[in-house]
Coordinates of C-alpha atoms in Angstrom, one line a residue:
Chain A
M1 CA 42.9 138.4 78.6
G2 CA 40.9 138.3 75.4
K3 CA 40.0 134.7 76.2
N4 CA 38.7 135.6 79.6
I5 CA 36.4 138.2 78.1
L6 CA 35.3 135.5 75.7
S7 CA 34.5 133.1 78.5
V8 CA 32.5 135.8 80.3
L9 CA 30.6 136.4 77.1
L10 CA 30.0 132.8 76.6
F11 CA 28.7 132.4 80.1
A12 CA 26.5 135.4 79.7
L13 CA 25.1 133.9 76.5
F14 CA 24.5 130.6 78.2
L15 CA 22.6 132.4 81.0
A16 CA 20.8 134.9 78.9
P17 CA 17.6 133.0 78.3
N18 CA 16.9 132.8 82.0
L19 CA 18.0 136.2 83.1
S20 CA 14.4 137.3 83.7
F21 CA 14.4 135.0 86.7
G22 CA 16.9 137.1 88.5
S23 CA 14.8 140.3 88.6
D24 CA 12.1 138.6 90.8
E25 CA 11.7 140.4 94.1
V26 CA 11.8 138.3 97.2
T27 CA 8.6 139.0 99.2
T28 CA 6.8 137.0 101.8
E29 CA 4.2 135.9 99.2
N30 CA 6.7 134.2 97.0
I31 CA 8.7 132.3 99.6
D32 CA 6.8 129.2 98.6
A33 CA 7.6 130.0 95.0
K34 CA 11.2 130.4 96.0
A35 CA 11.3 127.0 97.7
Q36 CA 9.7 125.6 94.6
K37 CA 12.4 127.2 92.5
N38 CA 15.2 125.8 94.7
K39 CA 13.7 122.4 94.2
E40 CA 13.6 123.0 90.5
H41 CA 17.3 124.0 90.5
K42 CA 18.2 120.9 92.4
E43 CA 16.3 118.7 90.0
Y44 CA 17.9 120.5 87.1
I45 CA 21.3 119.8 88.4
N46 CA 20.5 116.2 89.1
H47 CA 19.1 115.8 85.7
H48 CA 22.1 117.5 84.1
L49 CA 24.4 115.0 85.8
Q50 CA 22.2 112.0 84.9
D51 CA 22.3 109.9 81.8
S52 CA 19.3 110.1 79.6
Y53 CA 17.6 108.2 76.8
D54 CA 17.7 111.0 74.3
F55 CA 20.4 113.4 73.4
T56 CA 19.1 116.7 74.7
I57 CA 21.3 119.6 75.1
W58 CA 18.7 122.0 76.4
H59 CA 15.8 120.1 77.6
E60 CA 13.5 123.1 78.4
Y61 CA 13.6 123.9 74.8
G62 CA 13.7 120.3 73.5
I63 CA 16.9 120.9 71.5
G64 CA 18.3 117.5 70.8
F65 CA 17.5 114.2 69.1
P66 CA 16.2 110.8 70.2
L67 CA 18.5 107.8 70.5
P68 CA 17.8 104.1 70.0
I69 CA 16.5 102.1 72.9
I70 CA 17.7 98.5 73.0
L71 CA 16.1 96.2 75.5
I72 CA 16.6 92.4 76.0
D73 CA 13.4 91.1 77.4
E74 CA 12.6 87.7 75.9
G75 CA 14.1 88.9 72.7
F76 CA 15.4 92.1 71.4
H77 CA 13.3 95.3 71.5
I78 CA 14.7 98.1 69.5
F79 CA 12.8 101.4 69.1
S80 CA 13.4 105.1 69.2
S81 CA 13.5 107.0 72.5
S82 CA 11.1 109.4 71.0
N83 CA 8.4 106.8 71.7
F84 CA 8.6 107.7 75.4
H85 CA 8.0 111.4 74.7
H86 CA 10.5 112.4 77.3
G87 CA 9.3 109.8 79.7
E88 CA 5.7 110.9 79.7
T89 CA 4.1 108.1 77.6
V90 CA 4.3 104.3 77.4
A91 CA 6.2 102.9 74.6
E92 CA 5.0 99.7 72.9
S93 CA 7.4 97.2 71.3
N94 CA 6.5 93.7 70.0
G95 CA 3.5 93.5 72.2
K96 CA 5.3 94.6 75.4
F97 CA 4.9 98.0 77.1
Y98 CA 7.7 100.0 78.7
K99 CA 7.8 103.1 80.7
V100 CA 10.5 105.3 82.1
Y101 CA 10.3 105.8 85.8
H102 CA 13.1 107.7 87.6
N103 CA 15.3 107.4 84.5
K104 CA 15.0 103.6 84.3
I105 CA 12.9 101.6 81.9
Y106 CA 10.3 99.2 83.5
R107 CA 8.0 96.8 81.8
T108 CA 4.4 97.8 82.4
D109 CA 0.9 97.4 81.0
A110 CA -0.7 99.6 78.3
E111 CA -1.7 102.2 80.9
G112 CA 1.8 102.5 82.3
T113 CA 1.0 101.7 85.9
I114 CA 4.0 101.7 88.2
T115 CA 3.3 100.2 91.7
L116 CA 5.8 101.0 94.4
D117 CA 6.8 98.8 97.3
D118 CA 7.5 99.9 100.9
H119 CA 10.9 101.3 99.9
H120 CA 9.4 103.3 97.0
H121 CA 11.0 101.0 94.5
P122 CA 8.8 99.9 91.6
T123 CA 7.7 96.3 91.6
Q124 CA 7.7 96.1 87.8
V125 CA 10.3 94.0 86.0
K126 CA 13.4 95.9 84.7
P127 CA 14.4 94.5 81.3
L128 CA 18.2 94.3 80.5
D129 CA 18.8 97.7 79.1
L130 CA 21.5 98.1 76.4
S131 CA 20.1 101.4 75.0
I132 CA 22.4 103.8 73.3
T133 CA 22.0 106.5 75.9
K134 CA 23.3 110.0 75.9
N135 CA 26.5 108.9 77.7
V136 CA 27.0 106.0 75.3
F137 CA 26.5 108.3 72.4
T138 CA 28.9 110.9 73.8
I139 CA 31.6 108.2 74.4
L140 CA 31.1 107.0 70.8
I141 CA 31.5 110.5 69.4
F142 CA 34.5 111.2 71.5
S143 CA 36.1 107.8 70.8
I144 CA 35.8 108.6 67.1
F145 CA 37.1 112.1 67.6
I146 CA 40.1 110.9 69.7
F147 CA 40.8 108.2 67.2
L148 CA 40.8 110.6 64.2
L149 CA 42.8 113.2 66.1
F150 CA 45.6 110.8 67.1
R151 CA 45.6 109.0 63.8
S152 CA 46.1 112.2 61.9
F153 CA 48.8 113.1 64.4
A154 CA 50.5 109.7 64.0
R155 CA 50.3 110.0 60.2
S156 CA 51.8 113.5 60.1
Y157 CA 55.3 112.2 61.1
G158 CA 57.1 112.4 57.8
E159 CA 60.7 112.2 56.8
N160 CA 61.7 115.1 59.0
Q161 CA 60.1 113.5 62.1
I162 CA 58.2 116.6 63.0
P163 CA 54.4 116.1 63.6
N164 CA 51.6 118.5 62.6
K165 CA 50.2 121.2 64.8
I166 CA 47.9 118.9 66.8
G167 CA 50.9 116.6 67.2
R168 CA 53.2 119.3 68.4
F169 CA 50.6 120.0 71.1
M170 CA 49.9 116.4 71.9
E171 CA 53.4 114.9 71.6
P172 CA 54.7 116.4 74.8
L173 CA 51.7 114.9 76.6
V174 CA 52.4 111.5 75.1
I175 CA 56.1 111.9 76.2
F176 CA 54.8 113.1 79.6
V177 CA 52.8 109.9 80.0
R178 CA 55.8 107.8 79.0
D179 CA 58.5 109.6 81.0
E180 CA 56.6 110.8 84.0
I181 CA 54.0 108.2 84.5
A182 CA 54.9 104.9 82.8
I183 CA 58.7 104.6 83.3
P184 CA 59.0 105.8 86.9
N185 CA 56.1 103.6 88.1
I186 CA 56.5 100.5 85.9
G187 CA 60.2 100.5 85.2
E188 CA 62.2 100.6 82.0
K189 CA 61.9 96.9 81.5
H190 CA 58.1 96.4 81.4
Y191 CA 56.6 99.8 80.6
K192 CA 56.3 99.3 76.9
K193 CA 53.4 96.8 76.9
F194 CA 51.3 99.1 79.1
M195 CA 51.9 102.3 77.1
S196 CA 48.8 101.8 74.8
Y197 CA 46.5 101.4 77.7
L198 CA 48.0 104.2 79.7
L199 CA 47.9 106.7 76.8
T200 CA 44.3 105.7 75.8
V201 CA 43.0 105.9 79.4
F202 CA 44.8 109.3 79.9
F203 CA 43.4 111.0 76.8
F204 CA 40.0 109.3 77.1
I205 CA 39.5 110.6 80.6
W206 CA 41.0 114.0 79.9
F207 CA 38.9 114.6 76.7
L208 CA 35.7 113.4 78.4
N209 CA 36.4 115.5 81.5
L210 CA 36.7 118.5 79.2
A211 CA 33.6 117.5 77.4
G212 CA 31.8 117.5 80.7
M213 CA 32.9 121.1 81.3
T214 CA 31.0 122.4 78.3
P215 CA 27.5 123.6 79.1
L216 CA 26.1 120.8 76.8
G217 CA 25.6 118.5 79.8
I218 CA 27.5 115.6 78.2
G219 CA 29.7 114.8 81.2
V220 CA 30.2 111.1 81.3
T221 CA 33.1 110.8 83.7
N222 CA 30.7 111.8 86.5
N223 CA 28.8 108.6 85.8
I224 CA 29.8 105.8 88.1
A225 CA 29.3 103.2 85.4
V226 CA 31.9 104.8 83.3
T227 CA 34.5 105.0 86.0
F228 CA 33.6 101.5 87.1
T229 CA 34.4 100.2 83.6
L230 CA 37.7 102.0 83.5
A231 CA 38.6 100.7 86.9
I232 CA 37.6 97.2 86.0
I233 CA 39.8 97.2 82.9
T234 CA 42.7 98.4 85.0
F235 CA 41.9 95.7 87.6
L236 CA 41.8 92.9 84.9
I237 CA 45.0 94.0 83.3
T238 CA 46.7 94.1 86.7
L239 CA 45.5 90.5 87.4
F240 CA 46.5 89.1 84.0
T241 CA 49.9 90.6 83.9
S242 CA 50.8 89.9 87.6
R243 CA 53.8 87.8 88.3
K244 CA 54.6 85.5 91.2
A245 CA 56.2 88.2 93.2
Y246 CA 52.9 90.2 93.3
W247 CA 51.0 87.4 94.8
G248 CA 53.9 86.6 97.1
H249 CA 53.7 90.1 98.4
I250 CA 50.0 89.7 99.1
F251 CA 49.8 86.2 100.7
W252 CA 53.3 85.9 102.2
M253 CA 54.8 89.3 102.7
P254 CA 58.6 88.9 102.6
G255 CA 60.7 90.5 105.3
V256 CA 58.2 90.5 108.2
P257 CA 57.7 87.9 111.0
V258 CA 55.4 85.0 110.4
P259 CA 52.5 86.3 112.6
M260 CA 52.6 89.5 110.7
K261 CA 52.5 87.6 107.4
I262 CA 49.3 86.0 108.5
V263 CA 47.8 89.3 109.6
L264 CA 48.8 91.1 106.5
A265 CA 47.5 88.5 104.0
P266 CA 43.8 89.4 104.3
I267 CA 44.6 93.1 104.4
E268 CA 46.7 92.9 101.3
L269 CA 44.1 90.7 99.6
L270 CA 41.4 93.3 100.4
G271 CA 43.8 95.9 99.0
V272 CA 43.7 94.2 95.6
F273 CA 40.0 95.1 95.3
I274 CA 40.2 98.4 97.2
K275 CA 42.7 99.8 94.7
P276 CA 40.5 99.8 91.6
F277 CA 37.5 100.7 93.8
A278 CA 39.3 103.8 94.9
L279 CA 40.1 104.6 91.3
M280 CA 36.5 104.4 90.4
I281 CA 35.3 106.5 93.3
R282 CA 38.0 109.1 93.0
L283 CA 37.3 110.0 89.4
F284 CA 33.5 109.8 89.9
A285 CA 33.4 111.9 93.0
N286 CA 35.8 114.5 91.8
M287 CA 33.9 115.1 88.5
T288 CA 30.5 114.9 90.2
A289 CA 31.5 117.3 92.9
G290 CA 33.0 119.7 90.4
H291 CA 29.8 119.8 88.4
V292 CA 27.6 120.1 91.4
V293 CA 29.6 123.1 92.7
M294 CA 29.7 124.8 89.3
M295 CA 26.0 124.3 88.6
S296 CA 25.0 125.4 92.2
L297 CA 27.0 128.6 91.7
I298 CA 25.2 129.2 88.4
A299 CA 21.9 128.4 90.1
L300 CA 22.8 131.0 92.8
L301 CA 22.9 133.6 90.0
Y302 CA 19.2 133.1 89.5
I303 CA 18.3 132.9 93.2
F304 CA 20.0 136.1 94.3
P305 CA 18.2 139.2 93.1
N306 CA 21.1 141.6 93.8
W307 CA 23.2 142.4 90.7
F308 CA 26.4 142.8 92.8
A309 CA 25.9 139.3 94.2
K310 CA 25.3 138.1 90.6
G311 CA 28.5 139.7 89.5
A312 CA 30.4 138.1 92.4
F313 CA 28.9 134.7 91.7
L314 CA 29.7 135.1 88.0
S315 CA 33.4 135.8 88.8
L316 CA 33.4 132.9 91.2
T317 CA 31.9 130.6 88.6
L318 CA 34.6 131.8 86.1
F319 CA 37.3 131.2 88.6
L320 CA 36.0 127.7 89.5
S321 CA 35.6 126.8 85.8
I322 CA 39.3 127.6 85.3
L323 CA 40.0 125.4 88.4
E324 CA 37.9 122.7 86.9
L325 CA 39.9 122.8 83.7
L326 CA 42.9 122.0 85.9
V327 CA 41.0 119.3 87.7
A328 CA 40.0 117.7 84.4
F329 CA 43.7 117.3 83.6
L330 CA 44.7 116.4 87.1
Q331 CA 42.1 113.6 87.4
A332 CA 43.2 112.1 84.1
Y333 CA 46.8 112.3 85.3
I334 CA 46.0 110.7 88.7
F335 CA 43.9 107.9 87.2
T336 CA 46.7 107.1 84.7
M337 CA 49.4 107.5 87.4
L338 CA 47.7 105.1 89.9
T339 CA 47.0 102.7 87.1
A340 CA 50.7 102.7 86.2
L341 CA 51.6 102.2 89.8
Y342 CA 49.3 99.1 90.1
F343 CA 50.8 97.7 86.9
G344 CA 54.3 98.4 88.3
G345 CA 53.4 96.4 91.4
A346 CA 52.0 93.6 89.3
V347 CA 55.1 93.2 87.1
A348 CA 57.6 93.9 89.8
E349 CA 60.3 91.2 90.2
H350 CA 61.6 89.8 93.4
D351 CA 64.9 91.7 93.5
D352 CA 63.2 95.0 92.6
H353 CA 63.1 96.4 96.1
Chain B
M1 CA 24.6 105.7 97.9
E2 CA 21.2 104.3 96.9
K3 CA 21.0 107.0 94.2
I4 CA 24.4 106.1 92.9
L5 CA 23.4 102.4 92.7
N6 CA 20.2 103.4 91.0
D7 CA 22.1 105.4 88.5
F8 CA 24.4 102.5 87.8
S9 CA 23.6 101.2 84.3
V10 CA 24.7 97.8 83.1
G11 CA 24.0 99.0 79.5
L12 CA 26.5 101.8 79.9
V13 CA 29.1 99.5 81.3
F14 CA 28.5 97.1 78.4
W15 CA 28.8 99.8 75.7
Q16 CA 31.6 101.6 77.3
A17 CA 33.6 98.4 77.6
I18 CA 33.1 97.6 74.0
L19 CA 33.8 101.2 72.8
F20 CA 36.8 101.6 75.1
V21 CA 38.4 98.3 74.1
A22 CA 37.8 99.1 70.4
L23 CA 39.3 102.6 70.9
L24 CA 42.3 101.0 72.7
L25 CA 43.0 98.5 69.9
L26 CA 42.5 101.0 67.1
L27 CA 44.7 103.6 68.8
R28 CA 47.3 101.1 69.5
K29 CA 47.5 100.1 65.9
Y30 CA 47.0 103.4 64.2
A31 CA 48.3 105.9 66.7
W32 CA 50.4 104.9 69.7
K33 CA 52.7 102.5 67.9
P34 CA 53.6 104.9 65.0
I35 CA 53.8 107.9 67.4
L36 CA 56.0 106.1 69.9
T37 CA 58.2 104.6 67.2
S38 CA 58.7 108.1 65.6
V39 CA 59.4 109.6 69.0
I40 CA 61.9 106.9 69.8
N41 CA 63.5 107.2 66.3
R42 CA 63.8 110.9 66.7
E43 CA 65.2 110.7 70.1
E44 CA 67.8 108.2 68.9
A45 CA 68.6 110.5 65.9
I46 CA 69.1 113.4 68.3
K47 CA 71.2 111.3 70.6
E48 CA 73.3 110.1 67.7
G49 CA 73.7 113.7 66.4
L50 CA 74.8 114.9 69.8
E51 CA 77.2 112.0 70.1
S52 CA 78.7 112.6 66.7
A53 CA 79.0 116.3 67.5
E54 CA 80.8 115.4 70.7
K55 CA 83.1 113.1 68.7
A56 CA 83.8 115.8 66.2
K57 CA 84.6 118.2 69.0
E58 CA 86.9 115.7 70.5
Q59 CA 88.6 115.2 67.1
M60 CA 88.9 118.9 66.8
R61 CA 90.5 119.1 70.2
Q62 CA 92.9 116.3 69.3
L63 CA 93.7 118.1 66.0
K64 CA 94.4 121.3 67.8
E65 CA 96.6 119.6 70.3
D66 CA 98.5 117.9 67.5
N67 CA 98.9 121.3 65.8
K68 CA 100.2 122.8 69.0
A69 CA 102.7 120.0 69.4
L70 CA 103.8 120.3 65.8
L71 CA 104.1 124.1 66.2
A72 CA 106.2 123.7 69.3
E73 CA 108.4 121.2 67.5
A74 CA 108.8 123.5 64.6
R75 CA 109.7 126.3 66.9
M76 CA 112.3 124.2 68.7
E77 CA 113.8 123.2 65.4
R78 CA 113.9 126.8 64.2
D79 CA 115.6 127.8 67.5
S80 CA 118.2 125.1 67.1
I81 CA 118.8 126.0 63.5
I82 CA 119.3 129.6 64.4
K83 CA 121.6 128.6 67.2
D84 CA 123.7 126.5 64.9
A85 CA 123.8 129.2 62.4
R86 CA 124.9 131.7 65.0
E87 CA 127.6 129.4 66.2
A88 CA 128.8 128.8 62.6
K89 CA 128.8 132.5 62.0
D90 CA 130.8 133.2 65.1
K91 CA 133.3 130.5 64.2
M92 CA 133.6 131.7 60.7
I93 CA 134.2 135.3 61.8
A94 CA 136.8 134.1 64.3
E95 CA 138.5 132.0 61.7
A96 CA 138.4 134.8 59.2
K97 CA 139.8 137.2 61.7
E98 CA 142.6 134.9 62.6
K99 CA 143.4 134.3 59.0
A100 CA 143.3 138.0 58.2
Q101 CA 145.6 138.7 61.1
E102 CA 148.0 136.0 59.9
E103 CA 147.9 137.3 56.4
G104 CA 148.4 140.9 57.5
A105 CA 151.3 139.9 59.7
K106 CA 152.8 138.1 56.8
M107 CA 152.2 141.0 54.4
I108 CA 153.7 143.4 56.9
E109 CA 156.7 141.1 57.3
N110 CA 157.1 140.9 53.5
A111 CA 156.8 144.7 53.2
K112 CA 159.3 145.1 55.9
S113 CA 161.9 142.9 54.2
V114 CA 161.2 144.5 50.9
I115 CA 161.7 147.9 52.4
R116 CA 164.9 146.7 54.1
S117 CA 166.3 145.4 50.9
E118 CA 165.2 148.4 48.9
R119 CA 166.8 150.6 51.5
T120 CA 170.1 148.7 51.3
A121 CA 170.0 148.9 47.5
A122 CA 169.2 152.6 47.7
V123 CA 172.0 153.2 50.2
N124 CA 174.4 151.2 48.0
E125 CA 173.4 153.2 45.0
L126 CA 173.7 156.4 46.9
K127 CA 177.1 155.3 48.0
S128 CA 178.3 154.6 44.4
Q129 CA 176.7 157.8 43.1
V130 CA 178.4 159.8 45.9
A131 CA 181.7 158.1 45.0
G132 CA 181.2 158.9 41.3
L133 CA 180.3 162.5 42.2
S134 CA 183.3 162.8 44.4
I135 CA 185.5 161.6 41.7
Q136 CA 183.9 164.0 39.3
I137 CA 184.3 166.9 41.7
A138 CA 187.8 165.9 42.5
E139 CA 188.5 165.7 38.9
K140 CA 186.9 169.1 38.3
V141 CA 188.8 170.6 41.2
L142 CA 192.0 169.0 40.1
K143 CA 191.4 170.2 36.6
S144 CA 190.8 173.8 37.8
E145 CA 193.8 173.7 40.3
V146 CA 196.3 172.5 38.0
S147 CA 195.3 174.4 34.9
S148 CA 197.8 177.3 35.4
D149 CA 201.5 176.8 35.5
A150 CA 202.0 179.0 38.5
K151 CA 199.7 176.7 40.5
Q152 CA 201.5 173.7 39.1
Q153 CA 204.8 175.3 40.3
E154 CA 203.4 176.1 43.7
I155 CA 202.1 172.6 44.2
I156 CA 205.2 171.2 43.0
S157 CA 207.2 173.4 45.2
S158 CA 205.0 172.7 48.2
A159 CA 205.2 169.1 47.5
M160 CA 209.0 169.5 47.1
Q161 CA 209.2 171.3 50.4
N162 CA 207.3 168.7 52.2
A163 CA 209.2 166.0 50.6
N164 CA 212.4 166.3 52.5
L165 CA 214.7 164.5 50.3
N166 CA 216.8 162.9 52.9

């Protein structure tokens, strides 16, 4: 109960700077203003979900710090993102000029001209962008955090074999991954070599999902590139650990008539790629949808002038944020579980079924 | 879809792949291996503990059973000893009774024969005493009868009268 009150207070605190918005009266004169505001909210949400070149927690107030930009464009170009002044100016590095347009860096001239083609795409060259963006920075910070957390947990096992407080909380989860995810899906014989990956992926996704739930706007699991990388790693591990039986099942399905084998082969082969693709889309879509819904509800608080409506939306937001806490765990679980399932298929032996 | 593709950043994939693989390798070495080893060790220790407890319980049960058997045996032995003792007692009592009866009979017989001989002796003595007494009385009577001359005359005369001198 005390914690719920705390969350309400935290939300109130988070919303406090903009509460003046809510008292606006809706009149015919400011319908245009209202449409403008809706557009602003939409942009705000999009912006919140996007990666950015500097680590801003509160971009209206400029709370944050710049991050390094690394470009490969006939040599390395490394400079601070503050040179862009939040995308408003052209940054110069080693005689080349760069400008941010729609959250991407393009090479331009000193004036920063961006010419668009028929599809509204800039015609300027996009250099290979290896910048330490907000998402990269968040992943780095959380990787260090996860590493330190679990190392201290691992070290705390003493003679009496009882871990420290973090360990006592995390150990059941580690055992859960082993007993409920790895062993049932991979099997007693092969599960051990996949444990490190399964545990890392589980805690990585879970912690980053939780990080995305904070109002800091550091959600990285709602970025398709992040889920793509995780899915690709799962895909590669599946390929490199697969046995003969796995490919046998794909190209020459045992136990079905020959015409069926021929029909099934392309379907199964497609399945090899669809599986990691589904992993990627599922995590991305779930986290993005969660954030959009949450932020839309918060935006509704500003749009509705009625205080009762505000109260209702606040409780709905609170309820949904608790639901999102569950989803954060659930998506980590599902990703890990499906990964284990694919590994299980890859290492399955002929007489396993 | 276009927006998603536009958001897709090769740089992010590059850095995340590096960071994730580094995290995976570091965690494998410094966290997962020690944690899983400790967990497995502890699970085995618990399993062993449970097994040994089970074994101890089994031993206890065996011991109890042995004790029970021993107790039953002891009880049986006690019963048989008591039975033997009772039999011996009965036999002894019976024997003693028989002996006592025999002895008693013998004693009674002895007593009887003693009484018989005593009585014979007593009767004999009585007989001799009575004879002595009779003689003494007769003597005294004779003495007193024949003390006076008249009496002597009378006796003589009576005796003379009876004696018909034919």
